[in-house]
Amino acid sequence: MRNFAWALIALLGLVLASCGQQEVKRRAKAKHVIMIGIDGWASKSMAQADMPTVKGKLMAEGSYTLEKRSVLPSASAINWASNFMGVGTESHGYTTWGSKVPEIPSSVTNAHGIFPTIFSILKEQQPESKTAAIFDWDGIKYVIDTLAVDHVMQRDHAGYGKEFGEDCGDPLDYVKEAVQVIKEEKPTLFAVYFGGLDETGHTYGWYTEKYYAFETILDECIAQLIEATKEAGIYDDTIFVLTADHGGIDKGHGGITLEEMLSPFIAYGKGIRQGFQMTDAMMQYDVAATVAYILGLETPQAWVGRPMTSIFEDQNN
Ligand SMILES: [Zn+2]
């Protein structure tokens, strides 16, 4: 009888443990997140943008806002840090466009000595996960925690593209490597960063013919990333998150106009509400919190970002 009682308790324990595991799994919204980051992508450009995949598919069949705000100043390293670290400038401490280390000491640091990033919390909580990042601006490597990224690909600048007659890499070549990573590694979290649009803005001006032409090239790159998930067989369990660091005005950014501060956020894929224009206010640091929510991660106490829960079809679990 005593043996029976112990067996019953052990069985009960097993049942409870497996329920616990199911709970964790159920909380993840998708197994894969492809985080597409476009430097200098201004919300203001979207009215005129010729981006058939982004507008006709991702926005039309996903959830989006064009009101996502930069943290200040409205420049790159600062805002990429916020995208990955779930906090603003005062907490992560990166204060200039090209910050390689935080000028203000970060309010907390992880085991790698950097403010906790979406990559580091994923690796801590799901060590078996696969992480990857590709970027054509070296500034990204300082704000993702490369020690938490299994596959780090720093590449030459993929600039204006051949259409512009400039002597630099073509984004359509650059994206091929990202496509390969999706097909071969099926990453849990993959950040694909494009720096060329910002460069185009600085060289020719925001909202110019060349700026819009570059957006169209990026649209084709994004279409190829989506296609890659289909070929990899992970499309049905993937959420695409599109984000940016800042917009622009004339040939620059960094200031306090909404042209510089507003950039798009788009989510598309498994369980994401279709054709939904978000009405909740969104800050740059909410991007990291939303990705964490999708992957079923607990966020560090130091994070201030909150997940944009309205984008999910089923908002209750
Ligand atoms: Zn810039």
CSV table of C-alpha atoms and ligand atoms in Angstrom, one decimal:
chain,number,residue,atom,x,y,z
A,1,MET,CA,0.0,0.0,0.0
A,2,ARG,CA,2.8,2.4,0.9
A,3,ASN,CA,4.5,1.5,-2.4
A,4,PHE,CA,1.3,2.3,-4.2
A,5,ALA,CA,1.0,5.6,-2.5
A,6,TRP,CA,4.6,6.5,-3.5
A,7,ALA,CA,3.9,5.4,-7.1
A,8,LEU,CA,0.9,7.6,-7.1
A,9,ILE,CA,2.8,10.6,-5.8
A,10,ALA,CA,5.6,10.0,-8.4
A,11,LEU,CA,3.0,9.8,-11.2
A,12,LEU,CA,1.3,12.9,-10.0
A,13,GLY,CA,4.7,14.6,-10.0
A,14,LEU,CA,5.4,13.5,-13.6
A,15,VAL,CA,2.0,14.8,-14.7
A,16,LEU,CA,2.5,18.1,-13.0
A,17,ALA,CA,6.0,18.5,-14.5
A,18,SER,CA,4.8,17.7,-18.0
A,19,CYS,CA,1.9,20.2,-17.6
A,20,GLY,CA,4.5,22.8,-16.6
A,21,GLN,CA,6.5,22.1,-19.7
A,22,GLN,CA,3.4,22.3,-21.9
A,23,GLU,CA,2.6,25.6,-20.3
A,24,VAL,CA,6.0,27.0,-21.3
A,25,LYS,CA,5.6,25.7,-24.8
A,26,ARG,CA,2.1,27.0,-25.1
A,27,ARG,CA,3.2,30.5,-24.2
A,28,ALA,CA,5.5,30.8,-27.2
A,29,LYS,CA,3.6,32.2,-30.2
A,30,ALA,CA,5.9,30.8,-32.8
A,31,LYS,CA,9.1,28.8,-32.9
A,32,HIS,CA,11.0,31.1,-35.3
A,33,VAL,CA,11.3,34.9,-35.5
A,34,ILE,CA,13.0,36.6,-38.4
A,35,MET,CA,13.7,40.2,-37.3
A,36,ILE,CA,14.3,42.4,-40.3
A,37,GLY,CA,16.0,45.7,-39.4
A,38,ILE,CA,16.1,48.5,-41.9
A,39,ASP,CA,18.3,51.5,-41.0
A,40,GLY,CA,16.8,54.9,-41.7
A,41,TRP,CA,13.4,53.6,-42.7
A,42,ALA,CA,11.1,56.5,-42.2
A,43,SER,CA,7.3,56.0,-41.6
A,44,LYS,CA,6.8,59.2,-43.6
A,45,SER,CA,8.0,57.3,-46.7
A,46,MET,CA,5.3,54.7,-46.6
A,47,ALA,CA,2.6,56.7,-48.3
A,48,GLN,CA,4.7,56.8,-51.4
A,49,ALA,CA,6.8,53.7,-51.0
A,50,ASP,CA,6.8,51.2,-53.9
A,51,MET,CA,7.1,48.1,-51.7
A,52,PRO,CA,4.6,45.5,-52.9
A,53,THR,CA,5.6,42.7,-50.5
A,54,VAL,CA,5.7,45.0,-47.4
A,55,LYS,CA,2.6,46.9,-48.2
A,56,GLY,CA,0.6,44.3,-50.2
A,57,LYS,CA,1.4,41.3,-48.0
A,58,LEU,CA,3.0,42.0,-44.7
A,59,MET,CA,0.9,45.1,-43.8
A,60,ALA,CA,-2.3,43.9,-45.5
A,61,GLU,CA,-2.1,40.5,-44.0
A,62,GLY,CA,-0.3,41.4,-40.7
A,63,SER,CA,-0.3,44.0,-38.0
A,64,TYR,CA,1.5,47.3,-38.1
A,65,THR,CA,2.0,50.8,-36.8
A,66,LEU,CA,3.8,53.7,-38.5
A,67,GLU,CA,3.9,55.5,-35.2
A,68,LYS,CA,6.7,53.6,-33.4
A,69,ARG,CA,8.9,56.2,-31.8
A,70,SER,CA,12.7,56.4,-31.6
A,71,VAL,CA,14.4,56.9,-28.3
A,72,LEU,CA,16.6,60.0,-28.3
A,73,PRO,CA,18.8,60.9,-30.0
A,74,SER,CA,17.1,59.6,-33.2
A,75,ALA,CA,20.3,57.9,-34.4
A,76,SER,CA,21.4,54.3,-35.1
A,77,ALA,CA,23.4,52.6,-32.4
A,78,ILE,CA,21.2,54.1,-29.7
A,79,ASN,CA,18.0,52.9,-31.3
A,80,TRP,CA,19.3,49.5,-32.4
A,81,ALA,CA,20.4,49.0,-28.8
A,82,SER,CA,16.8,49.8,-27.8
A,83,ASN,CA,15.4,47.4,-30.4
A,84,PHE,CA,17.5,44.5,-29.0
A,85,MET,CA,17.7,45.5,-25.3
A,86,GLY,CA,14.2,46.5,-24.4
A,87,VAL,CA,15.1,49.8,-22.8
A,88,GLY,CA,15.9,53.5,-23.6
A,89,THR,CA,19.1,55.5,-23.8
A,90,GLU,CA,19.3,56.2,-20.1
A,91,SER,CA,19.3,52.5,-19.2
A,92,HIS,CA,21.5,50.9,-21.9
A,93,GLY,CA,23.7,53.9,-22.1
A,94,TYR,CA,24.5,54.0,-25.8
A,95,THR,CA,24.2,57.7,-26.6
A,96,THR,CA,25.7,58.4,-30.1
A,97,TRP,CA,25.0,57.1,-33.6
A,98,GLY,CA,28.2,55.0,-33.6
A,99,SER,CA,28.5,54.1,-29.9
A,100,LYS,CA,30.6,50.9,-29.5
A,101,VAL,CA,30.4,50.8,-25.8
A,102,PRO,CA,27.8,52.6,-23.6
A,103,GLU,CA,29.0,56.1,-22.7
A,104,ILE,CA,26.7,55.9,-19.6
A,105,PRO,CA,27.4,52.6,-17.8
A,106,SER,CA,24.5,50.2,-18.5
A,107,SER,CA,22.1,50.0,-15.5
A,108,VAL,CA,22.6,46.2,-15.4
A,109,THR,CA,24.9,43.7,-17.3
A,110,ASN,CA,24.6,40.0,-18.1
A,111,ALA,CA,27.3,37.3,-17.8
A,112,HIS,CA,28.9,38.7,-20.9
A,113,GLY,CA,29.2,42.2,-19.4
A,114,ILE,CA,26.7,43.8,-21.7
A,115,PHE,CA,23.1,45.0,-21.1
A,116,PRO,CA,20.8,41.9,-21.6
A,117,THR,CA,19.7,41.6,-25.2
A,118,ILE,CA,16.9,39.6,-26.8
A,119,PHE,CA,19.6,37.2,-28.0
A,120,SER,CA,21.2,36.7,-24.5
A,121,ILE,CA,17.9,36.1,-22.7
A,122,LEU,CA,16.9,33.6,-25.4
A,123,LYS,CA,20.1,31.7,-25.0
A,124,GLU,CA,19.9,31.8,-21.2
A,125,GLN,CA,16.3,30.5,-21.1
A,126,GLN,CA,16.4,28.2,-24.2
A,127,PRO,CA,20.1,27.1,-24.6
A,128,GLU,CA,19.1,24.7,-27.4
A,129,SER,CA,17.8,27.6,-29.5
A,130,LYS,CA,19.7,28.7,-32.6
A,131,THR,CA,20.5,32.4,-33.1
A,132,ALA,CA,22.0,34.2,-36.0
A,133,ALA,CA,22.6,37.8,-37.2
A,134,ILE,CA,23.7,39.3,-40.4
A,135,PHE,CA,24.6,43.0,-40.8
A,136,ASP,CA,26.4,45.2,-43.3
A,137,TRP,CA,27.3,47.9,-40.7
A,138,ASP,CA,29.7,46.9,-38.0
A,139,GLY,CA,27.9,49.0,-35.4
A,140,ILE,CA,25.3,46.2,-34.9
A,141,LYS,CA,27.8,43.9,-33.4
A,142,TYR,CA,28.2,46.1,-30.3
A,143,VAL,CA,24.5,46.0,-29.4
A,144,ILE,CA,23.4,42.4,-30.0
A,145,ASP,CA,25.7,40.6,-27.6
A,146,THR,CA,27.6,38.5,-30.2
A,147,LEU,CA,28.6,35.9,-27.6
A,148,ALA,CA,24.9,35.0,-27.5
A,149,VAL,CA,24.6,34.7,-31.3
A,150,ASP,CA,25.6,31.3,-32.7
A,151,HIS,CA,26.2,32.6,-36.2
A,152,VAL,CA,27.5,36.2,-36.6
A,153,MET,CA,27.9,37.5,-40.1
A,154,GLN,CA,29.5,40.9,-40.5
A,155,ARG,CA,29.6,41.8,-44.2
A,156,ASP,CA,30.7,44.6,-46.4
A,157,HIS,CA,28.4,47.5,-46.9
A,158,ALA,CA,25.6,46.5,-49.3
A,159,GLY,CA,25.0,50.0,-50.6
A,160,TYR,CA,23.0,51.6,-53.3
A,161,GLY,CA,23.1,48.6,-55.5
A,162,LYS,CA,24.1,48.2,-59.1
A,163,GLU,CA,21.0,50.3,-60.2
A,164,PHE,CA,22.8,53.3,-58.7
A,165,GLY,CA,26.0,52.8,-60.5
A,166,GLU,CA,27.9,52.8,-57.2
A,167,ASP,CA,30.9,50.6,-56.5
A,168,CYS,CA,29.6,48.7,-53.5
A,169,GLY,CA,27.8,45.5,-52.6
A,170,ASP,CA,24.3,44.8,-54.0
A,171,PRO,CA,21.7,44.1,-51.3
A,172,LEU,CA,20.3,41.3,-53.5
A,173,ASP,CA,23.6,39.5,-53.3
A,174,TYR,CA,23.9,40.2,-49.6
A,175,VAL,CA,20.5,38.7,-48.9
A,176,LYS,CA,21.4,35.5,-50.5
A,177,GLU,CA,23.5,34.6,-47.5
A,178,ALA,CA,20.6,35.3,-45.2
A,179,VAL,CA,18.4,33.0,-47.4
A,180,GLN,CA,21.0,30.3,-47.1
A,181,VAL,CA,21.1,30.6,-43.3
A,182,ILE,CA,17.3,30.3,-43.1
A,183,LYS,CA,17.3,27.2,-45.2
A,184,GLU,CA,20.3,25.5,-43.6
A,185,GLU,CA,20.0,26.5,-40.0
A,186,LYS,CA,16.3,27.2,-39.4
A,187,PRO,CA,17.2,29.7,-36.7
A,188,THR,CA,15.0,30.4,-33.7
A,189,LEU,CA,15.9,34.1,-33.9
A,190,PHE,CA,17.6,35.6,-36.9
A,191,ALA,CA,18.3,39.4,-37.2
A,192,VAL,CA,18.8,40.5,-40.7
A,193,TYR,CA,20.0,44.1,-40.9
A,194,PHE,CA,20.1,46.4,-43.9
A,195,GLY,CA,22.2,49.5,-43.7
A,196,GLY,CA,21.9,50.8,-47.3
A,197,LEU,CA,18.7,52.9,-47.0
A,198,ASP,CA,20.2,55.1,-44.4
A,199,GLU,CA,23.2,55.6,-46.5
A,200,THR,CA,21.0,56.5,-49.5
A,201,GLY,CA,19.2,59.1,-47.3
A,202,HIS,CA,22.5,60.6,-46.2
A,203,THR,CA,23.9,60.8,-49.8
A,204,TYR,CA,20.8,61.7,-51.8
A,205,GLY,CA,18.2,62.8,-49.2
A,206,TRP,CA,15.2,61.2,-47.5
A,207,TYR,CA,12.1,60.9,-49.7
A,208,THR,CA,14.0,61.3,-52.9
A,209,GLU,CA,13.7,59.1,-56.0
A,210,LYS,CA,16.8,57.2,-55.0
A,211,TYR,CA,15.6,56.7,-51.5
A,212,TYR,CA,12.3,55.2,-52.8
A,213,ALA,CA,14.2,53.1,-55.4
A,214,PHE,CA,16.2,51.6,-52.6
A,215,GLU,CA,13.1,50.8,-50.6
A,216,THR,CA,11.9,48.8,-53.6
A,217,ILE,CA,15.2,46.8,-53.7
A,218,LEU,CA,14.8,46.0,-50.0
A,219,ASP,CA,11.2,44.9,-50.7
A,220,GLU,CA,12.5,42.3,-53.1
A,221,CYS,CA,15.1,41.2,-50.4
A,222,ILE,CA,12.3,40.8,-47.9
A,223,ALA,CA,10.2,38.7,-50.4
A,224,GLN,CA,13.2,36.4,-50.7
A,225,LEU,CA,13.5,36.0,-46.9
A,226,ILE,CA,9.8,35.0,-46.7
A,227,GLU,CA,10.3,32.6,-49.6
A,228,ALA,CA,13.3,31.1,-47.8
A,229,THR,CA,11.2,30.1,-44.8
A,230,LYS,CA,8.7,28.3,-47.1
A,231,GLU,CA,11.6,26.4,-48.7
A,232,ALA,CA,13.0,25.6,-45.2
A,233,GLY,CA,9.6,24.3,-44.1
A,234,ILE,CA,9.3,26.7,-41.2
A,235,TYR,CA,7.0,29.4,-42.7
A,236,ASP,CA,4.0,28.1,-40.8
A,237,ASP,CA,5.8,28.5,-37.5
A,238,THR,CA,7.5,31.8,-38.1
A,239,ILE,CA,6.7,35.4,-37.3
A,240,PHE,CA,8.4,38.2,-39.2
A,241,VAL,CA,9.1,41.3,-37.3
A,242,LEU,CA,10.1,44.4,-39.3
A,243,THR,CA,11.6,47.4,-37.5
A,244,ALA,CA,13.9,50.3,-38.0
A,245,ASP,CA,15.9,52.7,-35.9
A,246,HIS,CA,14.8,56.1,-37.1
A,247,GLY,CA,13.5,58.0,-40.1
A,248,GLY,CA,15.1,61.1,-41.6
A,249,ILE,CA,14.8,64.7,-42.8
A,250,ASP,CA,16.7,66.3,-45.7
A,251,LYS,CA,20.0,64.3,-45.6
A,252,GLY,CA,20.1,63.5,-41.9
A,253,HIS,CA,18.5,62.5,-38.6
A,254,GLY,CA,19.2,62.7,-34.9
A,255,GLY,CA,16.8,65.5,-34.1
A,256,ILE,CA,13.4,65.7,-32.5
A,257,THR,CA,11.1,66.0,-35.5
A,258,LEU,CA,8.6,63.2,-36.1
A,259,GLU,CA,10.0,62.6,-39.6
A,260,GLU,CA,13.2,61.5,-37.8
A,261,MET,CA,11.6,59.8,-34.8
A,262,LEU,CA,8.8,57.7,-36.4
A,263,SER,CA,9.6,54.4,-38.1
A,264,PRO,CA,7.5,51.3,-39.0
A,265,PHE,CA,6.9,48.2,-37.0
A,266,ILE,CA,5.3,45.3,-38.8
A,267,ALA,CA,4.5,41.8,-37.6
A,268,TYR,CA,3.4,39.1,-39.9
A,269,GLY,CA,3.0,35.3,-39.7
A,270,LYS,CA,1.7,32.7,-37.4
A,271,GLY,CA,-1.2,33.9,-35.2
A,272,ILE,CA,-0.7,37.5,-36.1
A,273,ARG,CA,-3.9,39.6,-36.7
A,274,GLN,CA,-4.4,40.4,-40.4
A,275,GLY,CA,-4.7,43.9,-41.8
A,276,PHE,CA,-4.6,45.3,-38.3
A,277,GLN,CA,-3.4,48.9,-37.9
A,278,MET,CA,-2.3,49.1,-34.2
A,279,THR,CA,-3.7,51.9,-32.1
A,280,ASP,CA,-1.6,51.3,-29.0
A,281,ALA,CA,1.4,53.6,-28.5
A,282,MET,CA,4.6,51.9,-29.3
A,283,MET,CA,8.2,52.8,-28.3
A,284,GLN,CA,11.4,51.5,-29.8
A,285,TYR,CA,12.1,49.3,-26.8
A,286,ASP,CA,8.7,47.5,-27.1
A,287,VAL,CA,10.2,45.7,-30.1
A,288,ALA,CA,12.5,43.5,-28.0
A,289,ALA,CA,9.7,42.9,-25.5
A,290,THR,CA,7.3,41.8,-28.3
A,291,VAL,CA,9.9,39.4,-29.7
A,292,ALA,CA,10.5,38.0,-26.2
A,293,TYR,CA,6.7,37.5,-25.9
A,294,ILE,CA,6.6,35.6,-29.2
A,295,LEU,CA,9.3,33.3,-28.1
A,296,GLY,CA,7.8,32.7,-24.7
A,297,LEU,CA,10.7,34.4,-22.8
A,298,GLU,CA,10.7,36.0,-19.4
A,299,THR,CA,12.1,39.5,-19.7
A,300,PRO,CA,14.7,41.0,-17.2
A,301,GLN,CA,13.4,43.3,-14.5
A,302,ALA,CA,15.6,46.0,-16.0
A,303,TRP,CA,13.7,46.0,-19.3
A,304,VAL,CA,10.9,48.6,-19.6
A,305,GLY,CA,9.6,47.5,-23.0
A,306,ARG,CA,6.1,45.9,-23.1
A,307,PRO,CA,4.8,43.4,-25.7
A,308,MET,CA,2.3,44.7,-28.2
A,309,THR,CA,-0.2,42.0,-27.3
A,310,SER,CA,-2.9,43.5,-29.6
A,311,ILE,CA,-1.2,42.0,-32.6
A,312,PHE,CA,-2.1,38.4,-31.8
A,313,GLU,CA,-5.3,36.7,-33.0
A,314,ASP,CA,-5.6,35.0,-29.7
A,315,GLN,CA,-4.8,37.6,-27.1
A,316,ASN,CA,-5.5,35.4,-24.1
A,317,ASN,CA,-2.7,32.8,-24.3
B,1,ZN,ZN,22.1,57.6,-40.5
